[in-house]
mmCIF file of C-alpha atoms in Angstrom:
data_model
loop_
_atom_site.group_PDB
_atom_site.id
_atom_site.type_symbol
_atom_site.label_atom_id
_atom_site.label_comp_id
_atom_site.label_asym_id
_atom_site.label_seq_id
_atom_site.Cartn_x
_atom_site.Cartn_y
_atom_site.Cartn_z
ATOM 1 C CA MET A 1309 126.400 61.509 202.747
ATOM 2 C CA HIS A 1310 125.952 65.060 201.526
ATOM 3 C CA VAL A 1311 122.263 65.502 200.699
ATOM 4 C CA PRO A 1312 121.776 67.526 197.476
ATOM 5 C CA ASP A 1313 118.973 69.943 196.684
ATOM 6 C CA GLY A 1314 115.741 68.292 195.582
ATOM 7 C CA PHE A 1315 115.757 65.173 197.766
ATOM 8 C CA ILE A 1316 113.770 66.773 200.610
ATOM 9 C CA ASP A 1317 110.859 69.166 200.063
ATOM 10 C CA ALA A 1318 110.904 72.833 201.057
ATOM 11 C CA PRO A 1319 108.887 72.651 204.317
ATOM 12 C CA VAL A 1320 111.049 69.902 205.814
ATOM 13 C CA SER A 1321 114.227 71.571 204.546
ATOM 14 C CA VAL A 1322 113.168 74.807 206.246
ATOM 15 C CA ALA A 1323 112.332 72.946 209.463
ATOM 16 C CA ALA A 1324 115.687 71.154 209.373
ATOM 17 C CA GLY A 1325 117.371 74.496 208.732
ATOM 18 C CA ALA A 1326 115.663 76.021 211.768
ATOM 19 C CA PHE A 1327 116.717 73.048 213.879
ATOM 20 C CA ALA A 1328 120.286 73.348 212.611
ATOM 21 C CA VAL A 1329 120.393 77.070 213.426
ATOM 22 C CA GLY A 1330 119.152 76.307 216.933
ATOM 23 C CA ALA A 1331 121.718 73.526 217.349
ATOM 24 C CA VAL A 1332 124.537 75.810 216.239
ATOM 25 C CA ALA A 1333 123.341 78.585 218.569
ATOM 26 C CA VAL A 1334 123.233 76.219 221.545
ATOM 27 C CA SER A 1335 126.621 74.786 220.555
ATOM 28 C CA LEU A 1336 128.174 78.250 220.412
ATOM 29 C CA ARG A 1337 127.224 78.719 224.039
ATOM 30 C CA GLY A 1338 128.261 75.204 225.063
ATOM 31 C CA ALA A 1339 131.592 75.484 223.263
ATOM 32 C CA ARG A 1340 132.583 78.359 225.563
ATOM 33 C CA ARG A 1341 132.928 75.780 228.332
ATOM 34 C CA GLU A 1342 135.020 73.443 226.164
ATOM 35 C CA LEU A 1343 137.470 75.796 224.498
ATOM 36 C CA ASP A 1344 140.631 77.282 225.985
ATOM 37 C CA GLU A 1345 143.885 78.614 224.543
ATOM 38 C CA ARG A 1346 145.042 75.095 223.681
ATOM 39 C CA THR A 1347 141.834 73.571 222.374
ATOM 40 C CA ALA A 1348 140.664 76.503 220.210
ATOM 41 C CA PRO A 1349 143.481 75.969 217.664
ATOM 42 C CA LEU A 1350 143.001 72.201 217.993
ATOM 43 C CA ALA A 1351 139.318 72.579 217.064
ATOM 44 C CA GLY A 1352 140.291 74.481 213.914
ATOM 45 C CA LEU A 1353 142.743 71.702 213.084
ATOM 46 C CA VAL A 1354 140.081 69.034 213.650
ATOM 47 C CA ALA A 1355 137.742 70.821 211.231
ATOM 48 C CA ALA A 1356 140.489 71.031 208.608
ATOM 49 C CA PHE A 1357 141.425 67.378 209.113
ATOM 50 C CA ILE A 1358 137.799 66.311 208.679
ATOM 51 C CA PHE A 1359 137.559 68.371 205.478
ATOM 52 C CA ALA A 1360 140.680 66.648 204.153
ATOM 53 C CA VAL A 1361 139.667 63.103 205.067
ATOM 54 C CA GLN A 1362 136.177 63.595 203.626
ATOM 55 C CA MET A 1363 137.892 63.905 200.240
ATOM 56 C CA LEU A 1364 139.191 60.342 200.602
ATOM 57 C CA ASN A 1365 136.328 58.127 199.459
ATOM 58 C CA PHE A 1366 137.059 54.463 200.142
ATOM 59 C CA PRO A 1367 135.337 51.492 198.434
ATOM 60 C CA VAL A 1368 132.814 49.604 200.566
ATOM 61 C CA ALA A 1369 130.974 47.445 198.031
ATOM 62 C CA ALA A 1370 130.758 46.878 194.303
ATOM 63 C CA GLY A 1371 130.381 50.322 192.753
ATOM 64 C CA THR A 1372 129.871 52.114 196.079
ATOM 65 C CA SER A 1373 132.206 54.196 198.227
ATOM 66 C CA GLY A 1374 132.072 56.009 201.536
ATOM 67 C CA HIS A 1375 133.923 58.742 203.364
ATOM 68 C CA LEU A 1376 134.456 59.907 206.900
ATOM 69 C CA MET A 1377 131.626 61.941 208.413
ATOM 70 C CA GLY A 1378 133.763 63.024 211.343
ATOM 71 C CA GLY A 1379 131.153 63.517 214.041
ATOM 72 C CA ALA A 1380 132.611 60.889 216.346
ATOM 73 C CA LEU A 1381 136.193 62.018 215.775
ATOM 74 C CA ALA A 1382 135.390 65.658 216.502
ATOM 75 C CA ALA A 1383 133.223 64.921 219.543
ATOM 76 C CA ILE A 1384 135.880 62.751 221.179
ATOM 77 C CA LEU A 1385 138.769 65.106 220.470
ATOM 78 C CA VAL A 1386 137.243 68.535 221.184
ATOM 79 C CA GLY A 1387 133.869 67.910 222.848
ATOM 80 C CA PRO A 1388 130.312 67.613 221.526
ATOM 81 C CA TRP A 1389 129.423 71.320 221.428
ATOM 82 C CA THR A 1390 132.596 72.258 219.591
ATOM 83 C CA ALA A 1391 132.199 69.219 217.336
ATOM 84 C CA VAL A 1392 128.840 70.477 216.048
ATOM 85 C CA LEU A 1393 130.547 73.755 215.160
ATOM 86 C CA CYS A 1394 133.428 71.907 213.460
ATOM 87 C CA LEU A 1395 131.064 69.949 211.224
ATOM 88 C CA SER A 1396 128.957 73.041 210.530
ATOM 89 C CA VAL A 1397 132.020 74.979 209.338
ATOM 90 C CA VAL A 1398 133.077 72.082 207.088
ATOM 91 C CA LEU A 1399 129.600 71.585 205.609
ATOM 92 C CA LEU A 1400 129.104 75.312 205.052
ATOM 93 C CA LEU A 1401 132.377 75.692 203.155
ATOM 94 C CA GLN A 1402 131.754 72.511 201.168
ATOM 95 C CA GLY A 1403 128.288 73.657 200.158
ATOM 96 C CA ILE A 1404 129.169 77.235 199.208
ATOM 97 C CA PHE A 1405 132.547 76.803 197.517
ATOM 98 C CA PHE A 1406 132.768 73.145 196.451
ATOM 99 C CA ALA A 1407 129.132 72.470 195.469
ATOM 100 C CA ASP A 1408 129.079 69.463 197.792
ATOM 101 C CA GLY A 1409 125.750 69.171 199.590
ATOM 102 C CA GLY A 1410 122.821 71.321 198.527
ATOM 103 C CA LEU A 1411 122.463 74.908 199.683
ATOM 104 C CA THR A 1412 118.770 74.481 200.490
ATOM 105 C CA ALA A 1413 119.689 71.161 202.095
ATOM 106 C CA LEU A 1414 122.364 72.701 204.320
ATOM 107 C CA GLY A 1415 120.122 72.429 207.367
ATOM 108 C CA VAL A 1416 119.436 68.781 206.546
ATOM 109 C CA ASN A 1417 123.150 68.054 206.235
ATOM 110 C CA ILE A 1418 124.063 69.813 209.476
ATOM 111 C CA THR A 1419 121.262 67.961 211.260
ATOM 112 C CA VAL A 1420 122.115 64.543 209.851
ATOM 113 C CA MET A 1421 125.919 64.747 209.663
ATOM 114 C CA GLY A 1422 126.754 67.430 212.199
ATOM 115 C CA VAL A 1423 124.300 66.827 215.044
ATOM 116 C CA VAL A 1424 123.107 63.208 214.945
ATOM 117 C CA THR A 1425 126.586 61.727 214.482
ATOM 118 C CA VAL A 1426 128.046 63.899 217.254
ATOM 119 C CA VAL A 1427 125.318 63.191 219.803
ATOM 120 C CA VAL A 1428 125.133 59.448 219.149
ATOM 121 C CA ALA A 1429 128.911 58.985 219.069
ATOM 122 C CA TYR A 1430 129.605 61.010 222.209
ATOM 123 C CA VAL A 1431 126.892 59.261 224.225
ATOM 124 C CA VAL A 1432 128.171 55.832 223.164
ATOM 125 C CA PHE A 1433 131.802 56.800 223.817
ATOM 126 C CA ARG A 1434 131.122 58.140 227.301
ATOM 127 C CA LEU A 1435 129.018 55.112 228.221
ATOM 128 C CA LEU A 1436 131.723 52.701 227.118
ATOM 129 C CA THR A 1437 134.605 54.594 228.737
ATOM 130 C CA GLY A 1438 132.607 54.650 231.944
ATOM 131 C CA LEU A 1439 132.206 50.875 231.894
ATOM 132 C CA LEU A 1440 135.565 49.705 230.531
ATOM 133 C CA PRO A 1441 138.984 49.883 232.215
ATOM 134 C CA ARG A 1442 140.590 53.326 232.021
ATOM 135 C CA THR A 1443 143.256 52.489 229.460
ATOM 136 C CA ARG A 1444 144.310 53.877 226.118
ATOM 137 C CA ARG A 1445 143.286 50.615 224.473
ATOM 138 C CA SER A 1446 139.790 50.781 225.955
ATOM 139 C CA ALA A 1447 139.385 54.428 224.971
ATOM 140 C CA THR A 1448 140.462 53.610 221.416
ATOM 141 C CA ALA A 1449 138.048 50.671 221.262
ATOM 142 C CA SER A 1450 135.271 52.912 222.571
ATOM 143 C CA ALA A 1451 136.037 55.412 219.813
ATOM 144 C CA PHE A 1452 135.781 52.596 217.254
ATOM 145 C CA VAL A 1453 132.338 51.505 218.451
ATOM 146 C CA ALA A 1454 131.063 55.071 218.812
ATOM 147 C CA ALA A 1455 132.052 55.928 215.251
ATOM 148 C CA LEU A 1456 130.639 52.673 213.897
ATOM 149 C CA VAL A 1457 127.234 53.312 215.495
ATOM 150 C CA SER A 1458 127.071 56.993 214.518
ATOM 151 C CA VAL A 1459 127.083 56.407 210.753
ATOM 152 C CA PRO A 1460 124.000 54.151 210.402
ATOM 153 C CA ALA A 1461 122.305 56.413 212.985
ATOM 154 C CA SER A 1462 122.895 59.296 210.585
ATOM 155 C CA ALA A 1463 121.489 57.217 207.721
ATOM 156 C CA ALA A 1464 118.409 56.442 209.817
ATOM 157 C CA ALA A 1465 117.984 60.161 210.543
ATOM 158 C CA PHE A 1466 118.075 60.938 206.814
ATOM 159 C CA THR A 1467 115.505 58.194 206.214
ATOM 160 C CA LEU A 1468 113.209 59.778 208.804
ATOM 161 C CA LEU A 1469 113.459 63.173 207.112
ATOM 162 C CA TYR A 1470 112.873 61.545 203.733
ATOM 163 C CA TRP A 1471 109.822 59.732 205.092
ATOM 164 C CA ILE A 1472 108.378 63.078 206.207
ATOM 165 C CA GLY A 1473 109.393 65.227 203.250
ATOM 166 C CA GLY A 1474 110.806 63.123 200.432
ATOM 167 C CA THR A 1475 110.109 64.440 196.937
ATOM 168 C CA THR A 1476 109.532 61.009 195.368
ATOM 169 C CA GLU A 1477 107.140 58.220 196.272
ATOM 170 C CA ILE A 1478 109.451 55.420 197.347
ATOM 171 C CA PRO A 1479 108.485 52.798 199.970
ATOM 172 C CA ILE A 1480 110.215 53.967 203.123
ATOM 173 C CA GLY A 1481 111.102 50.417 204.145
ATOM 174 C CA LYS A 1482 113.257 50.026 201.051
ATOM 175 C CA VAL A 1483 114.968 53.353 201.680
ATOM 176 C CA PHE A 1484 115.662 52.466 205.311
ATOM 177 C CA THR A 1485 117.048 49.016 204.509
ATOM 178 C CA ALA A 1486 119.268 50.293 201.705
ATOM 179 C CA MET A 1487 120.524 53.359 203.583
ATOM 180 C CA VAL A 1488 121.305 51.641 206.870
ATOM 181 C CA GLY A 1489 122.744 48.571 205.150
ATOM 182 C CA VAL A 1490 125.327 50.444 203.076
ATOM 183 C CA HIS A 1491 126.137 52.864 205.886
ATOM 184 C CA VAL A 1492 126.932 50.044 208.275
ATOM 185 C CA LEU A 1493 129.726 49.171 205.844
ATOM 186 C CA ILE A 1494 130.779 52.810 205.609
ATOM 187 C CA GLY A 1495 130.669 52.942 209.402
ATOM 188 C CA ILE A 1496 133.398 50.313 209.567
ATOM 189 C CA GLY A 1497 135.713 52.581 207.589
ATOM 190 C CA GLU A 1498 134.712 55.536 209.756
ATOM 191 C CA ALA A 1499 135.416 53.491 212.871
ATOM 192 C CA VAL A 1500 138.886 52.493 211.679
ATOM 193 C CA ILE A 1501 139.858 56.080 210.813
ATOM 194 C CA THR A 1502 138.443 57.422 214.071
ATOM 195 C CA ALA A 1503 140.080 54.787 216.254
ATOM 196 C CA LEU A 1504 143.471 55.207 214.574
ATOM 197 C CA THR A 1505 143.344 58.990 214.930
ATOM 198 C CA VAL A 1506 142.114 59.011 218.532
ATOM 199 C CA GLY A 1507 144.643 56.323 219.472
ATOM 200 C CA ALA A 1508 147.458 58.338 217.899
ATOM 201 C CA VAL A 1509 146.496 61.503 219.794
ATOM 202 C CA LEU A 1510 146.138 59.558 223.035
ATOM 203 C CA ALA A 1511 149.639 58.199 222.542
ATOM 204 C CA VAL A 1512 151.279 61.630 222.313
ATOM 205 C CA ARG A 1513 148.932 64.169 223.933
ATOM 206 C CA PRO A 1514 146.161 62.470 225.951
ATOM 207 C CA ASP A 1515 145.560 65.750 227.772
ATOM 208 C CA LEU A 1516 144.160 67.182 224.530
ATOM 209 C CA VAL A 1517 141.455 64.493 224.160
ATOM 210 C CA HIS A 1518 138.252 65.956 225.543
ATOM 211 C CA GLY A 1519 136.438 62.632 225.652
ATOM 212 C CA VAL A 1520 138.615 61.208 228.417
ATOM 213 C CA ARG A 1521 138.129 64.194 230.719
ATOM 214 C CA GLY A 1522 135.998 63.669 233.755
ATOM 215 C CA ILE A 1523 136.766 59.956 233.981
ATOM 216 C CA ALA A 1524 137.146 59.153 237.664
ATOM 217 C CA ALA A 1525 140.226 56.964 237.370
ATOM 218 C CA PRO A 1526 143.206 58.272 235.378
ATOM 219 C CA LEU A 1527 143.707 57.032 231.851
ATOM 220 C CA LYS A 1528 146.489 54.450 231.661
ATOM 221 C CA LEU A 1529 149.211 54.289 229.029
ATOM 222 C CA ARG A 1530 151.503 51.331 228.483
ATOM 223 C CA ILE A 1531 155.156 52.442 228.468
ATOM 224 C CA ASP A 1532 157.961 49.879 228.281
ATOM 225 C CA GLY A 1533 155.506 47.159 229.200
ATOM 226 C CA GLU A 1534 154.146 48.930 232.284
ATOM 227 C CA LEU A 1535 150.884 50.800 232.809
ATOM 228 C CA VAL A 1536 151.364 54.367 234.001
ATOM 229 C CA ASP A 1537 148.961 57.251 234.567
ATOM 230 C CA ALA A 1538 148.497 59.521 231.551
ATOM 231 C CA PRO A 1539 148.925 63.276 232.045
ATOM 232 C CA ALA A 1540 145.815 64.716 233.628
ATOM 233 C CA ALA A 1541 143.412 66.532 231.314
ATOM 234 C CA THR A 1542 143.286 70.008 232.748
ATOM 235 C CA ARG A 1543 142.539 73.560 231.742
ATOM 236 C CA ASP A 1544 145.300 74.999 233.858
ATOM 237 C CA PRO A 1545 148.060 76.694 231.853
ATOM 238 C CA GLU A 1546 150.726 74.323 230.622
ATOM 239 C CA PRO A 1547 154.402 75.044 231.140
ATOM 240 C CA ALA A 1548 156.378 76.331 228.152
ATOM 241 C CA PRO A 1549 157.643 72.904 226.953
ATOM 242 C CA ALA A 1550 154.067 71.607 226.773
ATOM 243 C CA HIS A 1551 153.056 74.672 224.745
ATOM 244 C CA ARG A 1552 155.865 73.956 222.286
ATOM 245 C CA SER A 1553 154.722 70.352 222.125
ATOM 246 C CA ALA A 1554 151.152 71.468 221.403
ATOM 247 C CA ARG A 1555 152.402 73.787 218.669
ATOM 248 C CA GLY A 1556 154.390 70.954 217.104
ATOM 249 C CA PHE A 1557 151.354 68.682 217.352
ATOM 250 C CA TRP A 1558 149.216 71.305 215.589
ATOM 251 C CA ILE A 1559 151.776 71.786 212.799
ATOM 252 C CA THR A 1560 152.095 68.034 212.286
ATOM 253 C CA GLY A 1561 148.316 67.675 212.068
ATOM 254 C CA LEU A 1562 147.995 70.531 209.601
ATOM 255 C CA VAL A 1563 150.738 69.173 207.355
ATOM 256 C CA SER A 1564 148.995 65.782 207.422
ATOM 257 C CA ALA A 1565 145.718 67.420 206.374
ATOM 258 C CA PHE A 1566 147.447 69.206 203.485
ATOM 259 C CA LEU A 1567 149.045 65.962 202.309
ATOM 260 C CA LEU A 1568 145.765 64.055 202.498
ATOM 261 C CA ALA A 1569 143.762 66.693 200.633
ATOM 262 C CA GLY A 1570 146.474 67.790 198.245
ATOM 263 C CA PHE A 1571 147.995 64.456 197.281
ATOM 264 C CA VAL A 1572 146.331 61.324 198.690
ATOM 265 C CA SER A 1573 142.841 62.486 197.607
ATOM 266 C CA PHE A 1574 143.831 61.885 193.968
ATOM 267 C CA TYR A 1575 143.759 58.155 194.694
ATOM 268 C CA ALA A 1576 140.316 58.187 196.351
ATOM 269 C CA SER A 1577 137.556 55.999 194.966
ATOM 270 C CA ALA A 1578 135.555 57.608 192.161
ATOM 271 C CA ASP A 1579 132.495 55.446 192.855
ATOM 272 C CA PRO A 1580 129.335 57.184 194.126
ATOM 273 C CA ASP A 1581 128.997 57.303 197.891
ATOM 274 C CA GLY A 1582 126.336 55.447 199.864
ATOM 275 C CA LEU A 1583 123.587 58.042 199.515
ATOM 276 C CA GLU A 1584 124.270 58.583 195.803
ATOM 277 C CA ARG A 1585 124.139 54.838 195.161
ATOM 278 C CA VAL A 1586 120.921 54.331 197.108
ATOM 279 C CA ALA A 1587 119.366 57.390 195.458
ATOM 280 C CA ALA A 1588 120.176 56.062 191.991
ATOM 281 C CA ASP A 1589 118.994 52.523 192.785
ATOM 282 C CA GLN A 1590 115.771 53.555 194.532
ATOM 283 C CA GLY A 1591 114.838 56.565 192.395
ATOM 284 C CA ILE A 1592 115.277 59.130 195.166
ATOM 285 C CA ASP A 1593 117.211 61.370 192.783
ATOM 286 C CA GLU A 1594 114.395 61.855 190.257
ATOM 287 C CA LYS A 1595 113.891 65.487 191.315
ATOM 288 C CA VAL A 1596 117.456 66.376 192.211
ATOM 289 C CA ALA A 1597 118.156 70.034 191.449
ATOM 290 C CA GLU A 1598 121.272 71.651 190.042
ATOM 291 C CA HIS A 1599 123.530 72.931 192.778
ATOM 292 C CA GLY A 1600 123.330 76.661 193.394
ATOM 293 C CA ALA A 1601 127.129 76.852 193.490
ATOM 294 C CA ALA A 1602 127.690 74.715 190.391
ATOM 295 C CA ASP A 1603 129.524 77.626 188.746
ATOM 296 C CA SER A 1604 131.971 77.998 191.645
ATOM 297 C CA PRO A 1605 135.600 77.865 190.480
ATOM 298 C CA LEU A 1606 136.129 75.114 193.086
ATOM 299 C CA ALA A 1607 133.032 73.050 192.275
ATOM 300 C CA ASP A 1608 133.511 69.280 192.525
ATOM 301 C CA TYR A 1609 136.851 69.785 194.292
ATOM 302 C CA GLY A 1610 138.757 71.050 191.300
ATOM 303 C CA VAL A 1611 140.129 74.393 190.162
ATOM 304 C CA GLY A 1612 138.201 75.284 187.015
ATOM 305 C CA ASP A 1613 140.988 76.849 184.982
ATOM 306 C CA ILE A 1614 143.481 74.015 185.516
ATOM 307 C CA ALA A 1615 143.229 71.146 183.033
ATOM 308 C CA ASN A 1616 145.516 68.709 184.846
ATOM 309 C CA ALA A 1617 143.187 66.671 187.082
ATOM 310 C CA ARG A 1618 145.848 65.807 189.653
ATOM 311 C CA LEU A 1619 146.989 69.402 190.028
ATOM 312 C CA SER A 1620 143.450 70.783 189.952
ATOM 313 C CA GLY A 1621 142.146 68.435 192.641
ATOM 314 C CA GLY A 1622 145.228 68.783 194.813
ATOM 315 C CA LEU A 1623 145.137 72.574 194.696
ATOM 316 C CA ALA A 1624 141.415 72.595 195.492
ATOM 317 C CA GLY A 1625 142.098 70.350 198.477
ATOM 318 C CA VAL A 1626 144.855 72.627 199.759
ATOM 319 C CA ILE A 1627 142.599 75.667 199.346
ATOM 320 C CA GLY A 1628 139.808 73.871 201.186
ATOM 321 C CA VAL A 1629 142.005 72.858 204.101
ATOM 322 C CA SER A 1630 143.432 76.374 204.323
ATOM 323 C CA ALA A 1631 140.000 77.991 204.314
ATOM 324 C CA THR A 1632 138.660 75.539 206.877
ATOM 325 C CA VAL A 1633 141.510 75.980 209.328
ATOM 326 C CA VAL A 1634 141.352 79.784 209.008
ATOM 327 C CA VAL A 1635 137.579 80.039 209.345
ATOM 328 C CA GLY A 1636 137.381 77.323 211.984
ATOM 329 C CA THR A 1637 140.177 78.667 214.140
ATOM 330 C CA GLY A 1638 138.753 82.168 213.819
ATOM 331 C CA VAL A 1639 135.303 81.035 214.939
ATOM 332 C CA PHE A 1640 136.653 79.062 217.885
ATOM 333 C CA TRP A 1641 138.974 81.850 218.922
ATOM 334 C CA VAL A 1642 136.055 84.311 218.977
ATOM 335 C CA VAL A 1643 133.955 81.841 220.977
ATOM 336 C CA ARG A 1644 136.789 81.431 223.465
ATOM 337 C CA ARG A 1645 137.233 85.192 223.794
ATOM 338 C CA ARG A 1646 133.503 85.618 224.384
ATOM 339 C CA ALA A 1647 133.750 83.173 227.269
ATOM 340 C CA GLU A 1648 136.262 85.484 228.950
ATOM 341 C CA GLU A 1649 134.144 88.626 228.650
ATOM 342 C CA PRO A 1650 132.749 90.197 231.845
ATOM 343 C CA GLY A 1651 129.363 88.814 232.758
ATOM 344 C CA GLU A 1652 130.126 85.271 231.635
ATOM 345 C CA ALA A 1653 129.805 82.678 234.354
ATOM 346 C CA PRO A 1654 133.247 81.493 235.509
ATOM 347 C CA ARG A 1655 134.287 78.003 234.528
ATOM 348 C CA ASP A 1656 134.069 75.468 237.303
ATOM 349 C CA ARG A 1657 137.254 73.536 236.568
ATOM 350 C CA ASP A 1658 136.883 71.204 239.497
ATOM 351 C CA HIS A 1659 133.389 70.303 238.360
ATOM 352 C CA GLU A 1660 134.504 69.786 234.733
ATOM 353 C CA ASN A 1661 137.313 67.462 235.731
ATOM 354 C CA ALA A 1662 135.419 65.592 238.452
#
């Protein structure tokens, strides 16, 4: 649901941009409490994985597709503050280099896709994990519901912004019904991807899943038919074998992202996504503007000088994943280092894990 230039007028776009800047600034400070030497690289990986999976549009209805937004996935894996930064990095790179999401609408996109989805998903996930039994299955189910709810919430947020500053005169009730209706279907796909990914990480490294930290009772894993306590989520340094395991986990995740963006993306649905379909059906796109980065050599997720579509798209995906993991990891590493500078309040580990 990347909003292009021209859907929302200048005053509301500026206001959304100011809100997005404030959200990123607050998240930079909050992320200092979430990131450590293990989770900083993981956050960069999460950003790269989201970039890759967003290239995989899946069909949801006749002539309509959807793709992962990633707010729920990022919030559960690395925490809500870091998740906002993850989505902001992805959306910034997509807008500047791949002409995906308008440049003047960048604040709108960060607000709708990078803030609303994260906040809604994390609140729902924490509520459910606090009520349900502390098991891997319950945590995975909570991730499913949180992701499912976050997508139509994002669509509702866009509808609100369009109601305030839309550039065409369309009855807002029609926009709301169409946007939320199609994004409920997209939310099902988002929920499946999120639940599968969170469940997979819980199975191998539950200590790296931020969303299950602070749960009073230990998370349970079923091993050989018996429930056992999962490794405690802690910020204390891990012994050397765990570090090697984390490194292997990171490499596996990065290779998966490269494969998804570089190869699997060729088979993604070519149908317009939910917002594009609603915009075309309802006339929201009457004043859509040409993208400011339309002349980028990577525009529309292809390398301009390469005629072969499969090679062009795959190479663009690999470049995108590489740029995202480098920029993302760099940002999170700097944020982590800032948290260790003199004058920063010390982390209260006992309070964080209570």
